[in-house]
Coordinates of C-alpha atoms in Angstrom, one line a residue:
Chain A
M21 CA 18.0 -38.1 -34.7
D22 CA 19.7 -34.9 -33.4
Y23 CA 18.4 -32.8 -30.5
I24 CA 18.8 -29.1 -30.3
G25 CA 18.3 -27.6 -26.8
L26 CA 17.7 -23.8 -26.9
D27 CA 17.7 -21.6 -23.9
S28 CA 16.4 -18.1 -24.6
G29 CA 17.6 -16.0 -21.7
S30 CA 17.3 -12.3 -20.9
T31 CA 20.9 -11.6 -21.4
T32 CA 22.2 -14.4 -23.6
T33 CA 20.7 -17.0 -25.9
K34 CA 22.3 -20.5 -25.7
G35 CA 21.9 -23.5 -27.9
V36 CA 23.4 -27.0 -27.9
L37 CA 23.3 -29.9 -30.4
F38 CA 23.3 -33.5 -29.3
A39 CA 24.0 -36.1 -32.0
D40 CA 24.0 -39.8 -31.1
G41 CA 23.6 -38.8 -27.4
Q42 CA 26.8 -36.7 -27.5
L43 CA 27.2 -33.0 -27.2
Q44 CA 28.4 -31.9 -30.7
A45 CA 28.1 -28.2 -30.8
K46 CA 27.2 -25.2 -28.7
Y47 CA 26.6 -21.5 -29.4
L48 CA 26.0 -18.5 -27.2
V49 CA 25.0 -15.1 -28.5
P50 CA 23.9 -11.9 -26.6
T51 CA 20.1 -11.6 -26.6
A52 CA 20.5 -7.8 -26.9
G53 CA 16.8 -6.9 -26.8
N54 CA 16.1 -9.2 -29.7
P55 CA 15.3 -12.7 -28.4
R56 CA 13.8 -13.8 -31.7
G57 CA 16.8 -12.7 -33.7
A58 CA 19.2 -14.3 -31.2
I59 CA 17.3 -17.6 -31.4
E60 CA 17.5 -17.5 -35.2
T61 CA 21.2 -16.9 -35.1
V62 CA 21.8 -19.8 -32.7
L63 CA 19.5 -22.1 -34.7
T64 CA 21.2 -21.2 -38.0
H65 CA 24.6 -22.3 -36.6
L66 CA 23.2 -25.5 -35.0
K67 CA 21.2 -26.5 -38.0
A68 CA 24.3 -26.2 -40.1
D69 CA 26.1 -28.5 -37.6
A70 CA 23.2 -31.0 -37.8
G71 CA 23.6 -31.1 -41.6
D72 CA 21.1 -33.5 -43.2
T73 CA 20.2 -35.2 -40.0
D74 CA 16.7 -34.7 -38.9
Y75 CA 16.5 -32.9 -35.6
R76 CA 14.1 -32.1 -32.7
L77 CA 14.0 -28.6 -31.1
I78 CA 13.4 -28.2 -27.4
T79 CA 13.1 -24.6 -26.1
T80 CA 13.4 -23.1 -22.6
G81 CA 14.0 -19.8 -20.9
Y82 CA 12.1 -16.5 -21.1
G83 CA 11.7 -16.6 -24.9
R84 CA 10.8 -20.3 -25.0
K85 CA 7.5 -19.6 -26.7
L86 CA 8.9 -17.4 -29.4
V87 CA 9.7 -20.2 -31.9
E88 CA 7.8 -23.3 -32.9
A89 CA 9.4 -26.2 -31.0
D90 CA 8.8 -29.9 -30.6
L91 CA 8.8 -29.4 -26.8
V92 CA 8.7 -26.4 -24.5
I93 CA 9.9 -26.8 -21.0
T94 CA 10.5 -24.3 -18.2
E95 CA 14.1 -23.3 -17.3
I96 CA 13.6 -24.8 -13.8
T97 CA 13.1 -28.4 -15.1
C98 CA 15.8 -27.9 -17.7
H99 CA 18.4 -26.6 -15.2
G100 CA 17.7 -29.7 -13.1
K101 CA 18.4 -32.1 -16.0
G102 CA 21.3 -30.0 -17.2
A103 CA 22.9 -30.0 -13.8
E104 CA 22.6 -33.8 -13.7
Y105 CA 24.4 -34.0 -17.0
L106 CA 27.2 -31.7 -15.8
H107 CA 27.5 -33.1 -12.3
P108 CA 25.8 -36.5 -12.0
G109 CA 24.1 -37.0 -8.7
V110 CA 24.2 -33.3 -7.7
Q111 CA 21.4 -32.3 -5.3
Y112 CA 21.5 -28.5 -5.3
V113 CA 21.7 -25.9 -8.1
I114 CA 22.1 -22.2 -7.9
D115 CA 21.6 -20.5 -11.2
I116 CA 22.2 -16.8 -11.5
G117 CA 21.0 -15.4 -14.7
G118 CA 20.7 -12.0 -16.2
Q119 CA 17.4 -11.2 -14.7
D120 CA 16.6 -13.9 -12.2
C121 CA 18.1 -16.2 -9.7
K122 CA 16.9 -19.8 -9.2
T123 CA 17.7 -22.2 -6.4
I124 CA 16.7 -25.8 -7.0
S125 CA 16.9 -29.0 -5.1
L126 CA 17.1 -32.3 -7.0
N127 CA 16.5 -35.9 -6.2
G128 CA 20.0 -37.0 -7.3
Q129 CA 18.7 -37.9 -10.8
G130 CA 18.0 -34.5 -12.1
N131 CA 14.4 -34.3 -11.1
V132 CA 13.3 -31.2 -9.3
L133 CA 12.1 -31.6 -5.7
D134 CA 11.8 -27.9 -4.8
F135 CA 12.7 -24.5 -6.2
N136 CA 12.7 -20.8 -5.5
M137 CA 12.9 -18.0 -8.0
N138 CA 13.7 -14.4 -7.6
D139 CA 12.3 -12.9 -10.8
R140 CA 10.9 -9.6 -9.6
C141 CA 14.0 -7.7 -8.7
A142 CA 17.4 -7.1 -10.2
A143 CA 19.0 -7.6 -6.8
G144 CA 20.6 -11.0 -6.6
T145 CA 21.1 -11.4 -10.3
G146 CA 23.9 -11.0 -12.8
R147 CA 22.5 -7.6 -13.7
F148 CA 23.3 -6.3 -10.2
V149 CA 27.0 -7.1 -10.6
E150 CA 27.0 -5.7 -14.1
V151 CA 25.4 -2.4 -13.0
M152 CA 27.8 -2.1 -10.1
M153 CA 30.9 -2.8 -12.3
G154 CA 29.6 -0.2 -14.8
T155 CA 29.3 2.3 -12.0
L156 CA 32.9 1.5 -11.0
G157 CA 33.9 2.0 -14.7
E158 CA 34.9 -1.6 -15.3
Q159 CA 33.7 -4.3 -17.6
I160 CA 32.2 -7.4 -16.0
Q161 CA 34.6 -9.6 -17.9
V162 CA 37.6 -8.4 -15.8
L163 CA 35.8 -9.1 -12.5
D164 CA 38.1 -11.8 -11.2
N165 CA 41.3 -9.9 -11.8
F166 CA 39.8 -6.8 -10.5
V167 CA 38.8 -8.1 -7.1
A168 CA 41.8 -10.5 -6.8
D169 CA 43.5 -8.8 -3.9
A170 CA 40.5 -6.8 -2.6
T171 CA 39.1 -6.5 0.9
P172 CA 35.3 -6.2 0.7
V173 CA 33.6 -3.0 1.7
K174 CA 30.1 -3.5 3.3
I175 CA 27.3 -2.6 0.9
N176 CA 24.0 -2.2 2.8
S177 CA 21.5 -1.6 0.0
M178 CA 20.1 -4.6 -1.8
C179 CA 18.0 -2.7 -4.3
T180 CA 20.0 -2.2 -7.4
V181 CA 19.1 1.4 -7.8
F182 CA 19.9 2.3 -4.1
A183 CA 23.1 0.1 -4.2
E184 CA 24.3 2.1 -7.2
S185 CA 23.9 5.4 -5.2
E186 CA 25.7 3.7 -2.3
V187 CA 28.6 2.7 -4.5
I188 CA 28.9 6.2 -5.8
S189 CA 29.0 7.6 -2.3
L190 CA 31.7 5.0 -1.4
I191 CA 33.8 6.0 -4.4
S192 CA 33.5 9.6 -3.3
K193 CA 34.6 8.7 0.2
G194 CA 37.8 7.3 -1.4
E195 CA 37.2 3.6 -0.9
A196 CA 39.2 1.5 -3.3
R197 CA 37.1 0.5 -6.3
E198 CA 38.1 -3.1 -6.2
D199 CA 37.1 -3.3 -2.5
I200 CA 33.7 -1.9 -3.4
A201 CA 33.4 -4.4 -6.3
L202 CA 34.1 -7.3 -3.9
G203 CA 31.6 -5.7 -1.5
T204 CA 28.9 -6.0 -4.1
L205 CA 29.7 -9.7 -4.6
E206 CA 29.4 -10.2 -0.9
A207 CA 26.1 -8.4 -0.8
I208 CA 24.6 -10.5 -3.7
A209 CA 26.0 -13.8 -2.3
K210 CA 24.4 -13.0 1.1
R211 CA 21.1 -12.4 -0.6
I212 CA 21.2 -15.5 -2.7
S213 CA 22.3 -17.7 0.3
G214 CA 19.0 -16.6 2.0
Q215 CA 17.1 -17.8 -1.0
Y216 CA 19.1 -21.0 -1.1
A217 CA 18.4 -21.6 2.6
K218 CA 14.7 -21.7 1.8
L219 CA 15.4 -25.1 0.2
R220 CA 16.5 -26.3 3.7
P221 CA 19.5 -27.9 2.1
K222 CA 21.6 -30.7 3.7
H223 CA 24.6 -28.9 5.3
G224 CA 27.8 -29.0 3.4
E225 CA 26.3 -30.8 0.3
T226 CA 27.9 -29.6 -3.0
V227 CA 26.1 -27.0 -5.0
L228 CA 26.4 -26.7 -8.7
F229 CA 26.5 -23.0 -9.7
T230 CA 25.3 -22.2 -13.2
G231 CA 24.4 -19.2 -15.3
G232 CA 26.5 -16.4 -16.6
L233 CA 28.0 -15.3 -13.3
S234 CA 29.4 -18.8 -12.7
Q235 CA 32.3 -17.9 -15.0
S236 CA 33.6 -15.8 -12.1
Q237 CA 35.8 -17.9 -9.8
A238 CA 35.9 -15.0 -7.4
F239 CA 32.2 -15.0 -7.1
S240 CA 32.0 -18.8 -6.7
K241 CA 34.4 -18.5 -3.8
V242 CA 32.3 -15.8 -2.1
L243 CA 29.1 -17.8 -2.7
S244 CA 30.7 -20.9 -1.3
E245 CA 31.6 -19.0 1.9
H246 CA 28.0 -17.7 2.2
V247 CA 26.2 -21.0 1.6
G248 CA 28.6 -22.9 3.7
A249 CA 29.2 -25.6 1.1
P250 CA 31.5 -26.5 -1.8
V251 CA 30.4 -24.7 -4.9
D252 CA 31.2 -26.4 -8.2
T253 CA 31.1 -24.8 -11.6
N254 CA 31.7 -26.3 -15.0
P255 CA 33.0 -24.8 -18.3
L256 CA 29.5 -25.6 -19.7
S257 CA 27.6 -24.1 -16.8
Q258 CA 26.1 -21.4 -18.9
F259 CA 24.7 -24.1 -21.1
A260 CA 23.0 -26.0 -18.3
G261 CA 19.5 -24.9 -19.4
A262 CA 20.1 -25.7 -23.1
I263 CA 21.7 -29.1 -22.2
G264 CA 18.8 -30.0 -20.0
A265 CA 16.3 -29.1 -22.7
A266 CA 18.1 -31.4 -25.1
Q267 CA 18.4 -34.2 -22.5
I268 CA 14.6 -34.0 -21.8
G269 CA 14.0 -34.1 -25.6
M270 CA 16.1 -37.2 -26.0
K271 CA 14.0 -38.9 -23.3
K272 CA 10.6 -37.6 -24.2
L273 CA 10.6 -37.4 -28.0
N274 CA 12.5 -40.6 -28.6
Chain B
M16 CA -28.6 -13.1 -11.0
E17 CA -29.7 -16.1 -12.8
L18 CA -27.8 -19.2 -11.8
R19 CA -27.4 -20.9 -15.1
T20 CA -27.4 -24.6 -15.1
E21 CA -26.2 -25.3 -18.6
L22 CA -22.7 -26.7 -18.3
P23 CA -20.1 -25.4 -18.9
E24 CA -21.7 -22.0 -19.1
V25 CA -22.4 -21.9 -15.4
F26 CA -21.3 -18.5 -14.3
A27 CA -19.2 -18.1 -17.4
D28 CA -19.5 -14.3 -17.5
F29 CA -18.3 -12.9 -14.2
S30 CA -18.7 -9.3 -15.1
E31 CA -22.3 -9.9 -16.1
A32 CA -22.9 -11.8 -12.9
R33 CA -21.6 -9.0 -10.9
K34 CA -23.8 -6.5 -12.7
Q35 CA -26.9 -8.7 -12.1
G36 CA -25.9 -9.0 -8.5
F37 CA -25.9 -5.2 -8.3
L38 CA -29.4 -5.0 -9.8
A39 CA -30.6 -7.7 -7.4
V40 CA -29.4 -5.7 -4.4
K41 CA -30.9 -2.5 -5.7
D42 CA -34.2 -4.4 -6.0
L43 CA -33.9 -5.6 -2.4
K44 CA -33.3 -2.0 -1.2
E45 CA -36.3 -0.7 -3.1
K46 CA -38.4 -3.3 -1.3
G47 CA -37.1 -1.9 2.0
Q48 CA -34.8 -4.9 2.7
P49 CA -32.1 -4.0 5.3
V50 CA -28.6 -4.9 4.0
V51 CA -25.4 -5.6 6.0
G52 CA -22.1 -5.5 4.1
V53 CA -19.2 -7.6 5.2
Y54 CA -15.7 -8.4 4.0
C55 CA -14.9 -11.7 5.8
T56 CA -16.2 -15.2 6.3
F57 CA -15.8 -14.8 10.1
M58 CA -19.0 -12.8 10.1
P59 CA -21.9 -14.9 11.6
E60 CA -24.4 -14.5 8.9
E61 CA -26.9 -16.4 11.0
L62 CA -27.4 -13.3 13.3
V63 CA -27.9 -11.0 10.3
L64 CA -30.5 -13.4 8.8
A65 CA -32.2 -13.7 12.2
G66 CA -32.4 -9.9 12.3
G67 CA -34.3 -10.0 9.0
A68 CA -31.4 -8.5 7.0
V69 CA -29.4 -9.7 4.0
Q70 CA -25.7 -10.1 4.3
I71 CA -23.5 -9.3 1.2
S72 CA -19.8 -9.6 0.4
L73 CA -18.3 -6.2 -0.4
C74 CA -15.9 -5.5 -3.3
S75 CA -12.3 -6.2 -2.5
T76 CA -10.8 -8.2 -5.4
S77 CA -9.8 -5.8 -8.2
D78 CA -7.0 -3.3 -8.6
E79 CA -9.3 -0.7 -9.9
T80 CA -9.3 1.5 -6.8
I81 CA -5.9 0.6 -5.3
G82 CA -4.4 3.9 -6.5
D83 CA -7.1 5.8 -4.8
A84 CA -6.6 3.8 -1.6
E85 CA -2.9 4.6 -1.6
E86 CA -3.7 8.3 -1.1
D87 CA -4.6 7.4 2.4
L88 CA -3.0 4.0 3.1
P89 CA 0.6 2.8 2.8
R90 CA 1.6 1.3 -0.6
N91 CA 3.1 -1.8 1.0
L92 CA -0.2 -3.0 2.4
C93 CA -2.1 -6.1 1.3
P94 CA -4.0 -5.5 -1.9
L95 CA -7.2 -6.8 -0.4
I96 CA -7.3 -4.2 2.3
K97 CA -6.4 -1.4 -0.2
A98 CA -9.1 -2.6 -2.6
S99 CA -11.7 -2.8 0.1
Y100 CA -11.0 0.7 1.3
G101 CA -10.6 2.1 -2.3
F102 CA -13.9 0.8 -3.5
A103 CA -15.6 2.1 -0.4
K104 CA -13.9 5.5 -0.4
M105 CA -14.6 6.1 -4.1
D106 CA -18.1 4.8 -3.8
K107 CA -17.5 2.4 -6.7
C108 CA -18.9 -0.7 -5.0
P109 CA -22.7 -0.7 -5.3
Y110 CA -23.0 -3.3 -2.5
F111 CA -21.2 -0.9 -0.2
Y112 CA -23.4 1.9 -1.3
F113 CA -26.6 -0.1 -0.6
S114 CA -25.3 -1.5 2.8
D115 CA -27.1 0.1 5.7
L116 CA -24.3 -1.1 8.0
V117 CA -20.8 -2.4 7.2
V118 CA -19.5 -4.9 9.6
G119 CA -15.7 -5.3 9.8
E120 CA -13.6 -7.6 11.9
T121 CA -10.2 -7.5 13.6
T122 CA -8.7 -10.3 11.6
C123 CA -5.4 -8.7 10.7
D124 CA -3.8 -5.5 11.8
G125 CA -4.0 -3.8 8.4
K126 CA -7.8 -4.4 8.2
T127 CA -8.4 -3.4 11.8
K128 CA -6.7 0.0 11.3
M129 CA -8.2 0.5 7.9
Y130 CA -11.7 0.3 9.4
E131 CA -10.9 3.2 11.6
Y132 CA -10.8 5.3 8.4
M133 CA -13.8 3.6 6.8
Q134 CA -16.0 4.5 9.8
E135 CA -15.3 8.2 8.9
F136 CA -17.7 7.9 6.0
K137 CA -19.9 4.9 6.6
P138 CA -21.7 3.4 9.6
T139 CA -19.1 0.7 10.4
Y140 CA -19.2 -1.8 13.2
L141 CA -16.3 -3.9 14.3
M142 CA -16.4 -7.4 15.7
Q143 CA -13.4 -8.0 17.8
L144 CA -12.0 -11.4 16.9
P145 CA -9.7 -13.0 19.5
H146 CA -6.4 -14.2 18.0
T147 CA -6.0 -17.3 20.0
R148 CA -7.7 -20.7 20.1
D149 CA -5.6 -22.0 22.9
L150 CA -7.3 -20.1 25.7
E151 CA -10.8 -20.6 27.0
G152 CA -10.9 -16.8 27.6
G153 CA -10.6 -16.3 23.8
K154 CA -13.6 -18.5 23.1
Q155 CA -15.6 -16.8 25.9
F156 CA -14.7 -13.4 24.5
W157 CA -15.8 -14.4 21.0
R158 CA -19.1 -15.6 22.4
S159 CA -19.6 -12.3 24.1
E160 CA -18.9 -10.6 20.7
M161 CA -21.7 -12.7 19.1
I162 CA -24.1 -11.3 21.7
R163 CA -22.8 -7.7 21.3
F164 CA -23.2 -8.0 17.5
K165 CA -26.8 -9.4 18.0
E166 CA -27.6 -6.4 20.2
K167 CA -26.1 -4.0 17.7
L168 CA -28.3 -5.5 15.0
E169 CA -31.3 -5.2 17.2
N170 CA -30.7 -1.6 18.0
F171 CA -29.6 -0.6 14.5
F172 CA -32.5 -2.1 12.7
G173 CA -35.1 -1.9 15.6
V174 CA -35.8 -5.6 15.6
E175 CA -35.8 -8.4 18.1
I176 CA -33.5 -11.3 17.4
T177 CA -34.8 -14.3 19.4
E178 CA -33.0 -17.6 19.9
D179 CA -35.6 -19.3 17.8
K180 CA -34.9 -17.0 14.9
I181 CA -31.2 -17.7 15.3
R182 CA -31.9 -21.4 15.4
E183 CA -33.9 -21.2 12.2
A184 CA -31.1 -19.2 10.5
I185 CA -28.5 -21.8 11.7
Q186 CA -30.5 -24.5 9.9
L187 CA -30.9 -22.5 6.8
K188 CA -27.2 -21.6 6.6
N189 CA -26.3 -25.2 7.3
R190 CA -28.5 -26.3 4.4
E191 CA -26.7 -23.7 2.2
R192 CA -23.3 -25.0 3.4
Q193 CA -24.3 -28.5 2.7
A194 CA -25.4 -27.6 -0.8
K195 CA -22.1 -25.8 -1.4
Q196 CA -20.1 -28.7 -0.1
D197 CA -22.1 -31.1 -2.3
F198 CA -21.2 -29.0 -5.2
Y199 CA -17.5 -28.3 -4.7
R200 CA -16.9 -31.8 -3.6
L201 CA -17.5 -32.8 -7.2
G202 CA -13.8 -31.9 -7.4
Q203 CA -13.2 -35.3 -5.7
L204 CA -14.2 -37.1 -8.9
N205 CA -11.2 -38.6 -10.7
P206 CA -10.9 -38.1 -13.6
P207 CA -12.4 -34.6 -13.0
A208 CA -16.0 -33.7 -13.9
L209 CA -15.3 -29.9 -13.8
S210 CA -12.4 -27.6 -14.2
G211 CA -11.3 -25.6 -11.2
S212 CA -12.3 -22.4 -13.0
E213 CA -15.9 -23.8 -13.2
I214 CA -16.0 -24.8 -9.6
F215 CA -14.7 -21.4 -8.6
Q216 CA -17.1 -19.5 -10.8
V217 CA -20.1 -21.3 -9.2
M218 CA -18.8 -20.8 -5.7
Y219 CA -17.9 -17.2 -6.2
G220 CA -21.1 -16.4 -8.1
S221 CA -23.3 -18.0 -5.5
Q222 CA -22.4 -15.1 -3.2
Y223 CA -24.3 -12.8 -5.5
K224 CA -27.6 -14.5 -5.1
F225 CA -29.4 -13.3 -2.1
D226 CA -32.4 -15.6 -1.7
K227 CA -30.9 -18.5 0.3
A228 CA -33.6 -21.0 -0.7
E229 CA -33.0 -20.2 -4.4
V230 CA -29.2 -20.5 -4.0
I231 CA -29.6 -23.9 -2.4
D232 CA -32.0 -25.1 -5.1
M233 CA -29.7 -23.8 -7.9
L234 CA -26.7 -25.5 -6.3
E235 CA -28.5 -28.7 -5.9
T236 CA -29.7 -28.7 -9.5
T237 CA -26.3 -27.9 -10.8
T238 CA -24.7 -30.7 -8.7
A239 CA -27.3 -33.2 -9.9
K240 CA -26.7 -32.2 -13.5
V241 CA -22.9 -32.5 -13.2
K242 CA -23.3 -35.9 -11.6
A243 CA -25.7 -37.1 -14.3
E244 CA -23.4 -36.0 -17.1
Y245 CA -20.4 -37.6 -15.3
A246 CA -22.4 -40.9 -14.9
A247 CA -23.1 -40.7 -18.6
G248 CA -19.4 -40.6 -19.3
K249 CA -18.7 -36.9 -19.7
R250 CA -15.4 -36.2 -18.0
L251 CA -12.2 -34.2 -18.3
D252 CA -8.7 -35.5 -19.0
S253 CA -6.6 -36.6 -16.0
K254 CA -4.0 -34.0 -15.1
P255 CA -2.0 -33.2 -12.0
R256 CA -4.6 -32.5 -9.3
I257 CA -3.9 -29.2 -7.5
L258 CA -5.3 -27.9 -4.2
V259 CA -5.2 -24.1 -3.8
T260 CA -4.8 -22.7 -0.3
G261 CA -3.7 -19.4 1.3
S262 CA -5.1 -15.9 1.3
P263 CA -8.6 -15.1 0.0
I264 CA -8.8 -15.7 -3.8
G265 CA -11.2 -14.3 -6.4
G266 CA -11.4 -11.6 -9.0
A267 CA -7.9 -10.4 -10.0
T268 CA -6.2 -13.4 -8.3
E269 CA -8.2 -15.9 -10.4
K270 CA -5.1 -15.5 -12.7
V271 CA -3.5 -18.1 -10.5
I272 CA -6.3 -20.6 -11.3
R273 CA -5.9 -19.8 -15.0
A274 CA -2.1 -20.3 -14.8
I275 CA -2.6 -23.7 -13.3
E276 CA -5.2 -24.8 -15.7
E277 CA -3.7 -23.3 -18.9
N278 CA -0.3 -25.0 -18.2
G279 CA -1.5 -28.5 -17.7
G280 CA -3.0 -28.9 -14.2
V281 CA -6.5 -29.0 -12.8
V282 CA -7.6 -27.3 -9.6
V283 CA -9.7 -29.9 -7.8
A284 CA -9.9 -28.2 -4.5
Y285 CA -9.8 -24.8 -2.8
E286 CA -9.1 -24.5 0.9
N287 CA -9.5 -20.7 0.6
C288 CA -12.2 -18.5 2.2
T289 CA -14.6 -18.5 -0.8
V290 CA -14.8 -22.3 -0.9
A291 CA -14.0 -24.8 1.8
K292 CA -12.4 -22.8 4.7
A293 CA -15.6 -21.3 6.1
V294 CA -18.1 -23.7 4.6
E295 CA -16.7 -27.1 5.5
R296 CA -17.7 -27.1 9.2
L297 CA -21.4 -26.8 10.0
V298 CA -22.9 -25.1 13.1
D299 CA -23.9 -27.7 15.7
E300 CA -27.8 -27.6 15.6
N301 CA -28.0 -29.8 18.7
E302 CA -26.1 -27.3 20.9
P303 CA -28.8 -25.8 23.2
D304 CA -26.8 -22.5 23.5
V305 CA -27.0 -20.9 20.0
Y306 CA -24.3 -18.4 20.8
Q307 CA -22.0 -21.2 21.8
A308 CA -22.8 -23.1 18.6
L309 CA -21.9 -20.1 16.5
T310 CA -18.8 -19.4 18.6
D311 CA -17.5 -22.9 18.1
K312 CA -18.1 -22.7 14.3
Y313 CA -16.7 -19.3 13.8
M314 CA -13.7 -19.8 16.1
N315 CA -12.6 -22.8 14.0
I316 CA -12.2 -21.1 10.6
G317 CA -8.6 -22.0 9.6
C318 CA -7.4 -18.4 9.1
A319 CA -3.8 -17.5 9.6
C320 CA -4.9 -14.5 11.7
I321 CA -5.5 -16.9 14.6
S322 CA -2.8 -18.8 16.5
N323 CA -2.7 -21.8 16.6
N324 CA -4.0 -22.4 13.2
N325 CA -4.4 -26.2 13.4
P326 CA -7.8 -26.2 11.8
R327 CA -6.2 -25.2 8.5
K328 CA -3.8 -28.1 8.7
E329 CA -6.5 -30.5 9.7
L330 CA -8.7 -29.4 6.8
L331 CA -5.8 -29.5 4.3
S332 CA -5.0 -33.0 5.5
T333 CA -8.5 -34.3 4.9
M334 CA -8.9 -32.5 1.6
I335 CA -5.6 -33.8 0.2
D336 CA -6.8 -37.3 0.8
D337 CA -10.4 -36.9 -0.2
Y338 CA -9.5 -35.0 -3.5
Q339 CA -6.5 -37.2 -4.3
V340 CA -4.3 -34.1 -4.5
D341 CA -0.9 -34.3 -6.3
G342 CA 0.4 -30.8 -5.3
V343 CA -0.5 -27.8 -3.2
V344 CA -0.2 -24.2 -4.3
D345 CA -0.2 -21.6 -1.5
M346 CA -1.4 -18.4 -3.0
V347 CA -0.4 -15.5 -0.7
L348 CA -1.3 -11.9 -1.3
Q349 CA 1.7 -9.6 -1.2
N350 CA 2.1 -8.0 2.3
C351 CA -0.4 -10.4 3.8
T352 CA 1.7 -11.0 6.9
P353 CA -0.3 -13.8 8.6
F354 CA -0.4 -16.1 5.5
S355 CA 3.1 -15.4 4.4
V356 CA 4.6 -16.1 7.8
E357 CA 2.5 -19.2 8.2
S358 CA 3.6 -20.6 4.8
L359 CA 6.7 -22.3 6.2
Q360 CA 4.5 -24.2 8.7
I361 CA 2.2 -25.3 5.9
K362 CA 5.2 -26.3 3.7
R363 CA 6.7 -28.3 6.5
F364 CA 3.4 -30.0 7.3
L365 CA 2.7 -30.9 3.7
N366 CA 6.2 -32.0 2.8
E367 CA 7.1 -33.8 6.0
E368 CA 3.7 -35.2 7.2
K369 CA 1.6 -35.5 4.0
H370 CA 4.6 -36.1 1.7
I371 CA 3.1 -33.9 -0.9
P372 CA 4.8 -31.2 -3.1
Y373 CA 4.1 -27.6 -2.1
M374 CA 4.6 -24.3 -3.9
Y375 CA 4.5 -20.8 -2.4
L376 CA 3.2 -18.2 -4.8
E377 CA 3.1 -14.6 -3.8
T378 CA 1.1 -12.2 -6.0
D379 CA -1.0 -9.0 -6.0
Y380 CA -4.0 -7.7 -8.0
S381 CA -1.9 -6.5 -11.0
T382 CA -1.3 -8.4 -14.2
A383 CA 2.4 -7.6 -14.2
D384 CA 3.5 -11.0 -12.9
I385 CA 1.4 -13.2 -15.1
E386 CA 4.4 -14.6 -17.1
Q387 CA 6.4 -15.2 -13.9
I388 CA 3.4 -17.0 -12.4
N389 CA 3.1 -19.1 -15.6
T390 CA 6.8 -20.1 -15.4
R391 CA 6.6 -21.0 -11.8
V392 CA 3.4 -22.9 -12.0
T393 CA 4.5 -24.7 -15.1
A394 CA 7.8 -25.7 -13.5
F395 CA 5.8 -27.0 -10.5
L396 CA 3.5 -29.0 -12.8
E397 CA 6.6 -30.4 -14.6
M398 CA 8.0 -31.4 -11.3
L399 CA 4.8 -33.3 -10.4
E400 CA 4.8 -35.1 -13.7
A401 CA 8.5 -36.1 -13.6

């Protein structure tokens, strides 16, 4: 039996295939306003990888109810199990997605003990960074190189719309664009560290950082400074939700 | 309205119930019955009853008039205050319309200041609620407010409120509280006899029945019927058992109850105003000083607007044990400062002393956040089942 974990997120749709308990394949496509289409694209690829083997589908994320699945689990629970797979024994997770930010505490076996979600406001999400980079005329993909030697400028507004106005006025004041970019990372990390503190975490305990923004080493570093703890990432961090979904399926549907 | 006893149709149709409640109050007015409108469970209904008036709860739980309210009040104000004011200002609440006197209370700052505007267009009386339980002076002051309110009722309606009448009203209200308790404590049954929605519908709907003896009778009949069906083997599936606490709940915010029950949980208990918070503790019928008896009762409603709020923790603690609760959802209205600030204390108390999972859920009267609520609540239920 194969297990497909599918995470339908606001910005990207992720899918993984587990065969014989091993991660066999993974796909990521932009959701691009068409979650159903993105899910189908990912499923087509993964089904091809599964070949003739029978499979179970477990869905999570915002679009989790868009397709018929064997099991539907929220992204909180899936990120907990996914984090455990990527970093066994980890107790804290920060997931920064396209339109929300989750902070989760775990029992050391991937089970959720407490969580907080910011899902009402773009501030503190990947979108915030994306919008600010756009305002600076840069692609989010070059973020790390762009801020490599920067000194952060203080950004005061946390609302994405107001922060954009603030960035524009900083540009017109002649502040270096890379300094402004690093300033926005500082601002978002500060906000997220507040949300993280609500978990009342053990000081200095390692945090696993997942979601799209975790690809940025520069941001991981800023985040680590703000939460006062080592921040770990993983090449598969973006797949944490999908991996968790498959892991739960392997346990519950077996 | 007719309190239907056929289960599970008891109070199934809230909009119909409300309409029938409106007709009932119209009837009362036509018979010359004085009516006092209130917004809060701190109001000593015993005094109103002793004065020969009927006390009714005024509209405050839908977003229908929030836009109108925001013409006068700040947007970032608790939706309950905006709705209360909006319904009153737009004259869209028949209960408000039929109230001879509206009695407000200085529970939170937003309400206190809102009443200053309400009194511009309606006879509005304010009971000054002290914000401390720690000082004897606070209790003495609340007792003096009981007497001032009694005198206001006497003057306003031209009646005499004797201590005997108050004593009689205390007994009647205690009987009503007892009948309500006997009903909502059906939530203690495990596996459950009723869904949380059913329990809430009955409790919420019982406010719209104005003949106390009839309410008591209907509640007792309903309770007996549920018990009989339970004894005959009719019960619901076992699911994670949730206690709901926090700001007042009802109307628009019943979306939280639905989210819990549509995603695999069952609400077995409500610590909120409409259910246990103001009903759980009876008035001491043996206290010779009736005003003191009322003071003691109404000082100990576990509302976040008073400091300390130990009565809330004490009631939560008992209820968690009695109802075999698996997890607590703290529903807090957006911009409800007392309950949002208090939430950390409740979380600490529940996690550290009761060792029970807790979730903070902030919402308003809109439907915009239903999917987010579903996701959070489902994640919480998944956490309880892991």
